[in-house]
PDB file of C-alpha atoms in Angstrom:
ATOM      1  CA  MET A   1      12.615 -11.014 -10.746  1.00 69.00           C
ATOM      2  CA  PRO A   2      15.194 -11.700  -7.975  1.00 80.00           C
ATOM      3  CA  SER A   3      16.526 -14.898  -6.890  1.00 80.00           C
ATOM      4  CA  TYR A   4      14.776 -16.691  -4.131  1.00 72.00           C
ATOM      5  CA  GLU A   5      17.729 -16.119  -1.624  1.00 87.00           C
ATOM      6  CA  GLN A   6      18.294 -12.456  -2.895  1.00 90.00           C
ATOM      7  CA  LEU A   7      14.221 -11.831  -2.236  1.00 95.00           C
ATOM      8  CA  SER A   8      14.575 -14.089   1.315  1.00 93.00           C
ATOM      9  CA  GLU A   9      17.514 -11.977   2.254  1.00 93.00           C
ATOM     10  CA  LEU A  10      15.656  -9.046   1.931  1.00 96.00           C
ATOM     11  CA  LEU A  11      12.484 -10.347   3.839  1.00 97.00           C
ATOM     12  CA  ASP A  12      13.879 -10.725   7.420  1.00 96.00           C
ATOM     13  CA  PRO A  13      10.777 -10.585   9.267  1.00 95.00           C
ATOM     14  CA  ALA A  14      12.463  -8.711  11.902  1.00 96.00           C
ATOM     15  CA  SER A  15      13.247  -5.783  10.164  1.00 97.00           C
ATOM     16  CA  THR A  16      10.347  -5.750   6.954  1.00 98.00           C
ATOM     17  CA  VAL A  17       7.002  -3.972   7.195  1.00 98.00           C
ATOM     18  CA  LEU A  18       4.297  -4.589   5.048  1.00 98.00           C
ATOM     19  CA  LEU A  19       2.531  -1.625   3.899  1.00 99.00           C
ATOM     20  CA  THR A  20      -1.299  -1.428   2.589  1.00 98.00           C
ATOM     21  CA  VAL A  21      -1.938   1.566   0.565  1.00 98.00           C
ATOM     22  CA  GLU A  22      -5.572   3.141   0.411  1.00 98.00           C
ATOM     23  CA  CYS A  23      -7.279  -0.503   0.859  1.00 98.00           C
ATOM     24  CA  GLN A  24     -10.113   1.347   2.259  1.00 98.00           C
ATOM     25  CA  GLN A  25     -14.002   0.482   1.807  1.00 97.00           C
ATOM     26  CA  GLY A  26     -14.385   3.696  -0.103  1.00 97.00           C
ATOM     27  CA  VAL A  27     -11.735   3.052  -2.714  1.00 97.00           C
ATOM     28  CA  VAL A  28     -11.278  -0.772  -3.230  1.00 97.00           C
ATOM     29  CA  GLY A  29     -14.965  -1.620  -1.615  1.00 96.00           C
ATOM     30  CA  THR A  30     -18.177  -2.706  -3.278  1.00 90.00           C
ATOM     31  CA  ASP A  31     -19.504   0.722  -2.895  1.00 89.00           C
ATOM     32  CA  SER A  32     -16.170   2.408  -3.919  1.00 94.00           C
ATOM     33  CA  ALA A  33     -15.739   6.254  -5.066  1.00 92.00           C
ATOM     34  CA  LEU A  34     -14.047   5.251  -7.763  1.00 94.00           C
ATOM     35  CA  PRO A  35     -15.907   1.851  -9.046  1.00 95.00           C
ATOM     36  CA  GLU A  36     -13.265   1.047 -12.070  1.00 96.00           C
ATOM     37  CA  LEU A  37     -10.543   1.419  -9.772  1.00 97.00           C
ATOM     38  CA  ALA A  38     -12.407  -1.328  -7.288  1.00 97.00           C
ATOM     39  CA  ARG A  39     -13.241  -3.915 -10.102  1.00 97.00           C
ATOM     40  CA  ALA A  40      -9.239  -3.866 -11.135  1.00 97.00           C
ATOM     41  CA  ALA A  41      -8.249  -4.488  -7.675  1.00 98.00           C
ATOM     42  CA  ARG A  42     -11.101  -7.245  -7.037  1.00 97.00           C
ATOM     43  CA  SER A  43     -11.186  -9.127 -10.544  1.00 96.00           C
ATOM     44  CA  SER A  44      -7.664  -9.355 -11.092  1.00 97.00           C
ATOM     45  CA  GLY A  45      -7.153 -10.972  -7.621  1.00 98.00           C
ATOM     46  CA  VAL A  46      -5.048  -7.699  -6.159  1.00 98.00           C
ATOM     47  CA  LEU A  47      -7.222  -7.280  -3.111  1.00 98.00           C
ATOM     48  CA  ARG A  48      -7.338 -11.384  -2.450  1.00 98.00           C
ATOM     49  CA  ASN A  49      -3.477 -10.965  -2.598  1.00 98.00           C
ATOM     50  CA  VAL A  50      -2.816  -7.990  -0.333  1.00 98.00           C
ATOM     51  CA  ALA A  51      -5.193  -9.852   1.943  1.00 98.00           C
ATOM     52  CA  ARG A  52      -3.014 -12.976   1.717  1.00 98.00           C
ATOM     53  CA  LEU A  53      -0.006 -10.861   2.213  1.00 98.00           C
ATOM     54  CA  VAL A  54      -1.634  -9.495   5.514  1.00 98.00           C
ATOM     55  CA  ALA A  55      -2.536 -13.051   6.828  1.00 98.00           C
ATOM     56  CA  ALA A  56       1.120 -14.283   6.349  1.00 97.00           C
ATOM     57  CA  ALA A  57       2.370 -11.187   7.937  1.00 98.00           C
ATOM     58  CA  HIS A  58       0.259 -11.845  11.291  1.00 98.00           C
ATOM     59  CA  GLU A  59       1.486 -15.706  11.280  1.00 97.00           C
ATOM     60  CA  THR A  60       4.978 -14.515  11.122  1.00 96.00           C
ATOM     61  CA  GLY A  61       5.847 -11.326  12.901  1.00 96.00           C
ATOM     62  CA  VAL A  62       5.957  -8.942  10.204  1.00 98.00           C
ATOM     63  CA  GLN A  63       4.564  -5.352  10.968  1.00 98.00           C
ATOM     64  CA  VAL A  64       1.850  -4.475   9.336  1.00 98.00           C
ATOM     65  CA  VAL A  65       1.158  -0.766   8.359  1.00 98.00           C
ATOM     66  CA  HIS A  66      -2.499   0.211   6.556  1.00 98.00           C
ATOM     67  CA  ALA A  67      -2.404   3.668   5.453  1.00 98.00           C
ATOM     68  CA  ILE A  68      -6.071   5.460   4.781  1.00 98.00           C
ATOM     69  CA  ALA A  69      -6.455   8.725   2.911  1.00 97.00           C
ATOM     70  CA  GLU A  70      -9.601  10.624   4.188  1.00 97.00           C
ATOM     71  CA  ARG A  71     -11.075  13.776   4.803  1.00 95.00           C
ATOM     72  CA  ARG A  72     -12.802  15.648   7.534  1.00 95.00           C
ATOM     73  CA  PRO A  73     -16.183  16.491   6.582  1.00 94.00           C
ATOM     74  CA  ASP A  74     -15.735  20.038   6.927  1.00 94.00           C
ATOM     75  CA  GLY A  75     -12.843  19.860   4.379  1.00 92.00           C
ATOM     76  CA  ARG A  76     -10.083  21.760   6.516  1.00 95.00           C
ATOM     77  CA  GLY A  77      -6.671  20.980   5.822  1.00 93.00           C
ATOM     78  CA  ALA A  78      -7.634  18.848   2.523  1.00 90.00           C
ATOM     79  CA  SER A  79      -5.242  19.507  -0.652  1.00 92.00           C
ATOM     80  CA  ARG A  80      -7.012  21.246  -3.226  1.00 90.00           C
ATOM     81  CA  ASN A  81      -3.841  22.040  -5.527  1.00 92.00           C
ATOM     82  CA  ALA A  82      -4.350  19.266  -8.149  1.00 92.00           C
ATOM     83  CA  ARG A  83      -7.263  18.296 -10.290  1.00 92.00           C
ATOM     84  CA  LEU A  84      -7.499  14.999  -8.788  1.00 90.00           C
ATOM     85  CA  PHE A  85      -8.265  16.364  -5.243  1.00 89.00           C
ATOM     86  CA  ARG A  86     -11.104  18.965  -6.768  1.00 90.00           C
ATOM     87  CA  ALA A  87     -12.360  16.029  -8.501  1.00 88.00           C
ATOM     88  CA  ALA A  88     -12.352  13.956  -5.167  1.00 88.00           C
ATOM     89  CA  GLU A  89     -14.653  16.500  -3.622  1.00 88.00           C
ATOM     90  CA  ARG A  90     -17.349  16.112  -6.065  1.00 88.00           C
ATOM     91  CA  LEU A  91     -17.595  11.717  -6.161  1.00 88.00           C
ATOM     92  CA  PRO A  92     -20.774  10.389  -4.632  1.00 86.00           C
ATOM     93  CA  VAL A  93     -18.539   8.682  -2.130  1.00 90.00           C
ATOM     94  CA  GLN A  94     -16.354  10.301   0.268  1.00 93.00           C
ATOM     95  CA  GLN A  95     -13.476   9.305   2.619  1.00 95.00           C
ATOM     96  CA  LEU A  96     -15.066  10.904   5.608  1.00 95.00           C
ATOM     97  CA  SER A  97     -13.171  10.217   8.966  1.00 96.00           C
ATOM     98  CA  GLY A  98     -14.793   8.193  11.177  1.00 96.00           C
ATOM     99  CA  SER A  99     -17.151   6.634   7.972  1.00 97.00           C
ATOM    100  CA  THR A 100     -17.330   3.013   6.888  1.00 96.00           C
ATOM    101  CA  ALA A 101     -15.417   4.407   3.752  1.00 97.00           C
ATOM    102  CA  VAL A 102     -11.953   4.595   5.473  1.00 97.00           C
ATOM    103  CA  ARG A 103     -12.549   0.844   6.917  1.00 98.00           C
ATOM    104  CA  VAL A 104      -9.821  -1.214   5.974  1.00 98.00           C
ATOM    105  CA  ALA A 105     -11.636  -3.306   3.331  1.00 98.00           C
ATOM    106  CA  ALA A 106     -12.548  -7.173   3.205  1.00 97.00           C
ATOM    107  CA  PRO A 107     -11.042  -9.877   2.972  1.00 98.00           C
ATOM    108  CA  ILE A 108      -7.979  -7.831   4.087  1.00 98.00           C
ATOM    109  CA  GLU A 109      -8.012  -8.173   8.468  1.00 98.00           C
ATOM    110  CA  VAL A 110      -6.945  -6.131  10.604  1.00 98.00           C
ATOM    111  CA  ALA A 111      -5.114  -7.164  13.908  1.00 98.00           C
ATOM    112  CA  GLU A 112      -4.693  -5.749  16.974  1.00 97.00           C
ATOM    113  CA  GLU A 113      -0.899  -5.440  16.558  1.00 98.00           C
ATOM    114  CA  ASP A 114      -1.310  -3.463  12.873  1.00 98.00           C
ATOM    115  CA  VAL A 115      -0.457   0.193  12.917  1.00 98.00           C
ATOM    116  CA  VAL A 116      -3.621   2.316  11.127  1.00 98.00           C
ATOM    117  CA  VAL A 117      -2.092   5.841   9.801  1.00 98.00           C
ATOM    118  CA  ARG A 118      -4.569   8.349   8.542  1.00 98.00           C
ATOM    119  CA  ARG A 119      -3.701  11.249   6.186  1.00 97.00           C
ATOM    120  CA  LEU A 120      -5.974  14.243   5.585  1.00 96.00           C
ATOM    121  CA  HIS A 121      -3.845  15.630   2.820  1.00 96.00           C
ATOM    122  CA  GLY A 122      -1.228  14.770  -0.403  1.00 95.00           C
ATOM    123  CA  LEU A 123      -0.561  12.323  -2.446  1.00 95.00           C
ATOM    124  CA  SER A 124       1.876   9.992  -0.476  1.00 97.00           C
ATOM    125  CA  PRO A 125       1.035   7.583   2.296  1.00 97.00           C
ATOM    126  CA  ILE A 126       4.220   8.071   3.582  1.00 98.00           C
ATOM    127  CA  HIS A 127       5.772  11.923   2.969  1.00 96.00           C
ATOM    128  CA  GLY A 128       3.980  14.474   5.678  1.00 95.00           C
ATOM    129  CA  THR A 129       2.560  11.370   7.541  1.00 97.00           C
ATOM    130  CA  ASP A 130       3.702   9.795  10.892  1.00 97.00           C
ATOM    131  CA  VAL A 131       4.773   6.427   8.707  1.00 98.00           C
ATOM    132  CA  ASP A 132       8.753   7.026   7.953  1.00 98.00           C
ATOM    133  CA  ALA A 133       9.091   7.669  11.911  1.00 98.00           C
ATOM    134  CA  LEU A 134       7.144   4.468  12.619  1.00 98.00           C
ATOM    135  CA  LEU A 135       9.017   2.559  10.278  1.00 98.00           C
ATOM    136  CA  ARG A 136      12.282   3.537  11.847  1.00 98.00           C
ATOM    137  CA  ASN A 137      10.837   2.915  15.201  1.00 98.00           C
ATOM    138  CA  LEU A 138      10.073  -0.450  14.364  1.00 97.00           C
ATOM    139  CA  GLY A 139      13.553  -1.113  13.017  1.00 98.00           C
ATOM    140  CA  CYS A 140      12.673  -1.481   9.528  1.00 98.00           C
ATOM    141  CA  ARG A 141      14.806  -2.005   6.524  1.00 98.00           C
ATOM    142  CA  THR A 142      12.406  -3.262   3.948  1.00 98.00           C
ATOM    143  CA  LEU A 143       9.139  -1.824   2.986  1.00 98.00           C
ATOM    144  CA  ILE A 144       6.617  -4.614   1.172  1.00 98.00           C
ATOM    145  CA  VAL A 145       4.495  -1.605  -0.506  1.00 98.00           C
ATOM    146  CA  THR A 146       0.986  -2.952  -2.026  1.00 98.00           C
ATOM    147  CA  GLY A 147      -2.570  -1.660  -2.513  1.00 98.00           C
ATOM    148  CA  VAL A 148      -3.451   1.105  -4.803  1.00 98.00           C
ATOM    149  CA  SER A 149      -3.561   2.819  -6.731  1.00 97.00           C
ATOM    150  CA  ALA A 150      -0.511   2.050  -9.488  1.00 98.00           C
ATOM    151  CA  ASN A 151      -1.370   5.487 -10.736  1.00 97.00           C
ATOM    152  CA  VAL A 152      -0.584   7.748  -8.087  1.00 97.00           C
ATOM    153  CA  ALA A 153      -0.037   6.708  -4.530  1.00 98.00           C
ATOM    154  CA  ILE A 154       1.674   3.440  -4.974  1.00 98.00           C
ATOM    155  CA  PRO A 155       4.519   5.096  -6.825  1.00 98.00           C
ATOM    156  CA  ASN A 156       4.895   7.671  -4.275  1.00 98.00           C
ATOM    157  CA  ALA A 157       5.122   5.439  -1.722  1.00 98.00           C
ATOM    158  CA  VAL A 158       8.022   3.706  -3.341  1.00 98.00           C
ATOM    159  CA  PHE A 159       9.561   7.038  -4.227  1.00 98.00           C
ATOM    160  CA  ASP A 160       9.566   8.214  -1.089  1.00 98.00           C
ATOM    161  CA  ALA A 161      10.376   4.753   0.634  1.00 98.00           C
ATOM    162  CA  VAL A 162      13.934   4.231  -1.477  1.00 98.00           C
ATOM    163  CA  ASN A 163      14.854   8.364  -1.013  1.00 98.00           C
ATOM    164  CA  LEU A 164      14.483   7.838   2.741  1.00 98.00           C
ATOM    165  CA  GLY A 165      17.048   4.795   2.162  1.00 98.00           C
ATOM    166  CA  TYR A 166      14.556   1.939   2.755  1.00 98.00           C
ATOM    167  CA  THR A 167      14.747  -0.923   0.506  1.00 98.00           C
ATOM    168  CA  ALA A 168      11.364  -0.943  -1.318  1.00 98.00           C
ATOM    169  CA  VAL A 169       9.631  -4.632  -2.395  1.00 98.00           C
ATOM    170  CA  VAL A 170       6.580  -4.445  -4.741  1.00 98.00           C
ATOM    171  CA  PRO A 171       4.478  -7.702  -5.235  1.00 98.00           C
ATOM    172  CA  ALA A 172       3.547  -6.934  -8.734  1.00 98.00           C
ATOM    173  CA  ASP A 173       0.079  -8.551  -8.288  1.00 98.00           C
ATOM    174  CA  ALA A 174      -0.846  -7.037  -5.045  1.00 98.00           C
ATOM    175  CA  ILE A 175      -1.024  -3.611  -6.640  1.00 98.00           C
ATOM    176  CA  ALA A 176      -3.837  -2.230  -8.938  1.00 98.00           C
ATOM    177  CA  GLY A 177      -4.441   0.760 -11.125  1.00 98.00           C
ATOM    178  CA  VAL A 178      -6.443   1.825 -13.949  1.00 98.00           C
ATOM    179  CA  PRO A 179      -6.436   1.175 -16.815  1.00 96.00           C
ATOM    180  CA  ALA A 180      -5.511  -2.488 -16.134  1.00 92.00           C
ATOM    181  CA  ASP A 181      -2.902  -2.561 -18.793  1.00 94.00           C
ATOM    182  CA  TYR A 182      -1.011   0.698 -17.387  1.00 97.00           C
ATOM    183  CA  THR A 183      -0.117  -1.285 -14.294  1.00 97.00           C
ATOM    184  CA  PRO A 184       2.327  -3.797 -15.684  1.00 98.00           C
ATOM    185  CA  ALA A 185       3.805  -0.899 -17.933  1.00 98.00           C
ATOM    186  CA  MET A 186       4.457   1.224 -14.928  1.00 98.00           C
ATOM    187  CA  ILE A 187       6.168  -1.486 -13.273  1.00 98.00           C
ATOM    188  CA  ARG A 188       8.251  -2.341 -15.751  1.00 98.00           C
ATOM    189  CA  HIS A 189       9.336   1.054 -16.894  1.00 98.00           C
ATOM    190  CA  THR A 190       9.566   2.699 -13.628  1.00 98.00           C
ATOM    191  CA  LEU A 191       9.181   0.641 -10.469  1.00 98.00           C
ATOM    192  CA  ALA A 192      11.573  -1.934 -11.588  1.00 98.00           C
ATOM    193  CA  LEU A 193      14.311   1.030 -11.389  1.00 98.00           C
ATOM    194  CA  VAL A 194      13.933   1.676  -8.044  1.00 98.00           C
ATOM    195  CA  ALA A 195      12.246  -1.516  -6.473  1.00 98.00           C
ATOM    196  CA  THR A 196      12.584  -5.218  -6.132  1.00 97.00           C
ATOM    197  CA  ILE A 197       9.607  -6.771  -8.031  1.00 98.00           C
ATOM    198  CA  ALA A 198       8.253 -10.260  -7.095  1.00 98.00           C
ATOM    199  CA  THR A 199       5.221 -12.083  -7.021  1.00 98.00           C
ATOM    200  CA  THR A 200       2.951 -12.414  -3.878  1.00 98.00           C
ATOM    201  CA  ASP A 201       3.575 -16.059  -3.955  1.00 97.00           C
ATOM    202  CA  GLU A 202       7.381 -15.408  -4.016  1.00 97.00           C
ATOM    203  CA  VAL A 203       6.920 -13.009  -1.079  1.00 97.00           C
ATOM    204  CA  LEU A 204       4.859 -15.731   0.938  1.00 97.00           C
ATOM    205  CA  GLY A 205       7.835 -18.283   0.110  1.00 95.00           C
ATOM    206  CA  CYS A 206      10.137 -16.011   1.923  1.00 95.00           C
ATOM    207  CA  LEU A 207       7.925 -14.828   4.463  1.00 91.00           C
ATOM    208  CA  GLY A 208       7.559 -18.788   5.220  1.00 79.00           C
ATOM    209  CA  ARG A 209      10.973 -19.858   5.314  1.00 68.00           C
ATOM    210  CA  PRO A 210      12.490 -21.035   8.271  1.00 59.00           C
ATOM    211  CA  ARG A 211      15.206 -18.861   9.513  1.00 55.00           C
ATOM    212  CA  GLY A 212      18.473 -19.332  12.018  1.00 48.00           C
ATOM    213  CA  ARG A 213      19.137 -17.324  14.839  1.00 42.00           C
ATOM    214  CA  GLY A 214      22.658 -16.576  15.613  1.00 38.00           C
TER     215      GLY A 214
END
């Protein structure tokens, strides 16, 4: 874990953006298409921690971006080049554009100043979406990555962020995957090599720290 001073230096509200990944009702909500993942996100406190981070971002002026995965009812433009995509087509709950499934899930609150980015294809919330351009326009240098899943979308987001020149910060207790014991192993052996790993409380402490202005 980084020192408080190191983490605080990275998390300057003026150049930090908080990204929530697929924290939508059809993924982590009570009527999820992926009930095992939803249970992991909720029972572990991950979803609650994401909500805490979002609330703190709203209070401290950190920009929040919500990345949502969805598909058109007719399936146009959707990816089909992996088993994951083909399996998703058969799930009883579909992430259809405009449906309740693609709304940000409680207890996360969406503020008027938040940006919601929706994608119709692919695995990454950054590559092939508007997120990179938005981050640059927002003056982002540090990206806090939260949400699901630690199996696919979270590592995609972290790798893309690092490849694009951002510093990635991952609160380890604000991401979830399945099975539950996979997430800490993936953090230790993969994400820790490229991102700054912290806890939700550590990030909250740094965001709430008073800063002098030159």
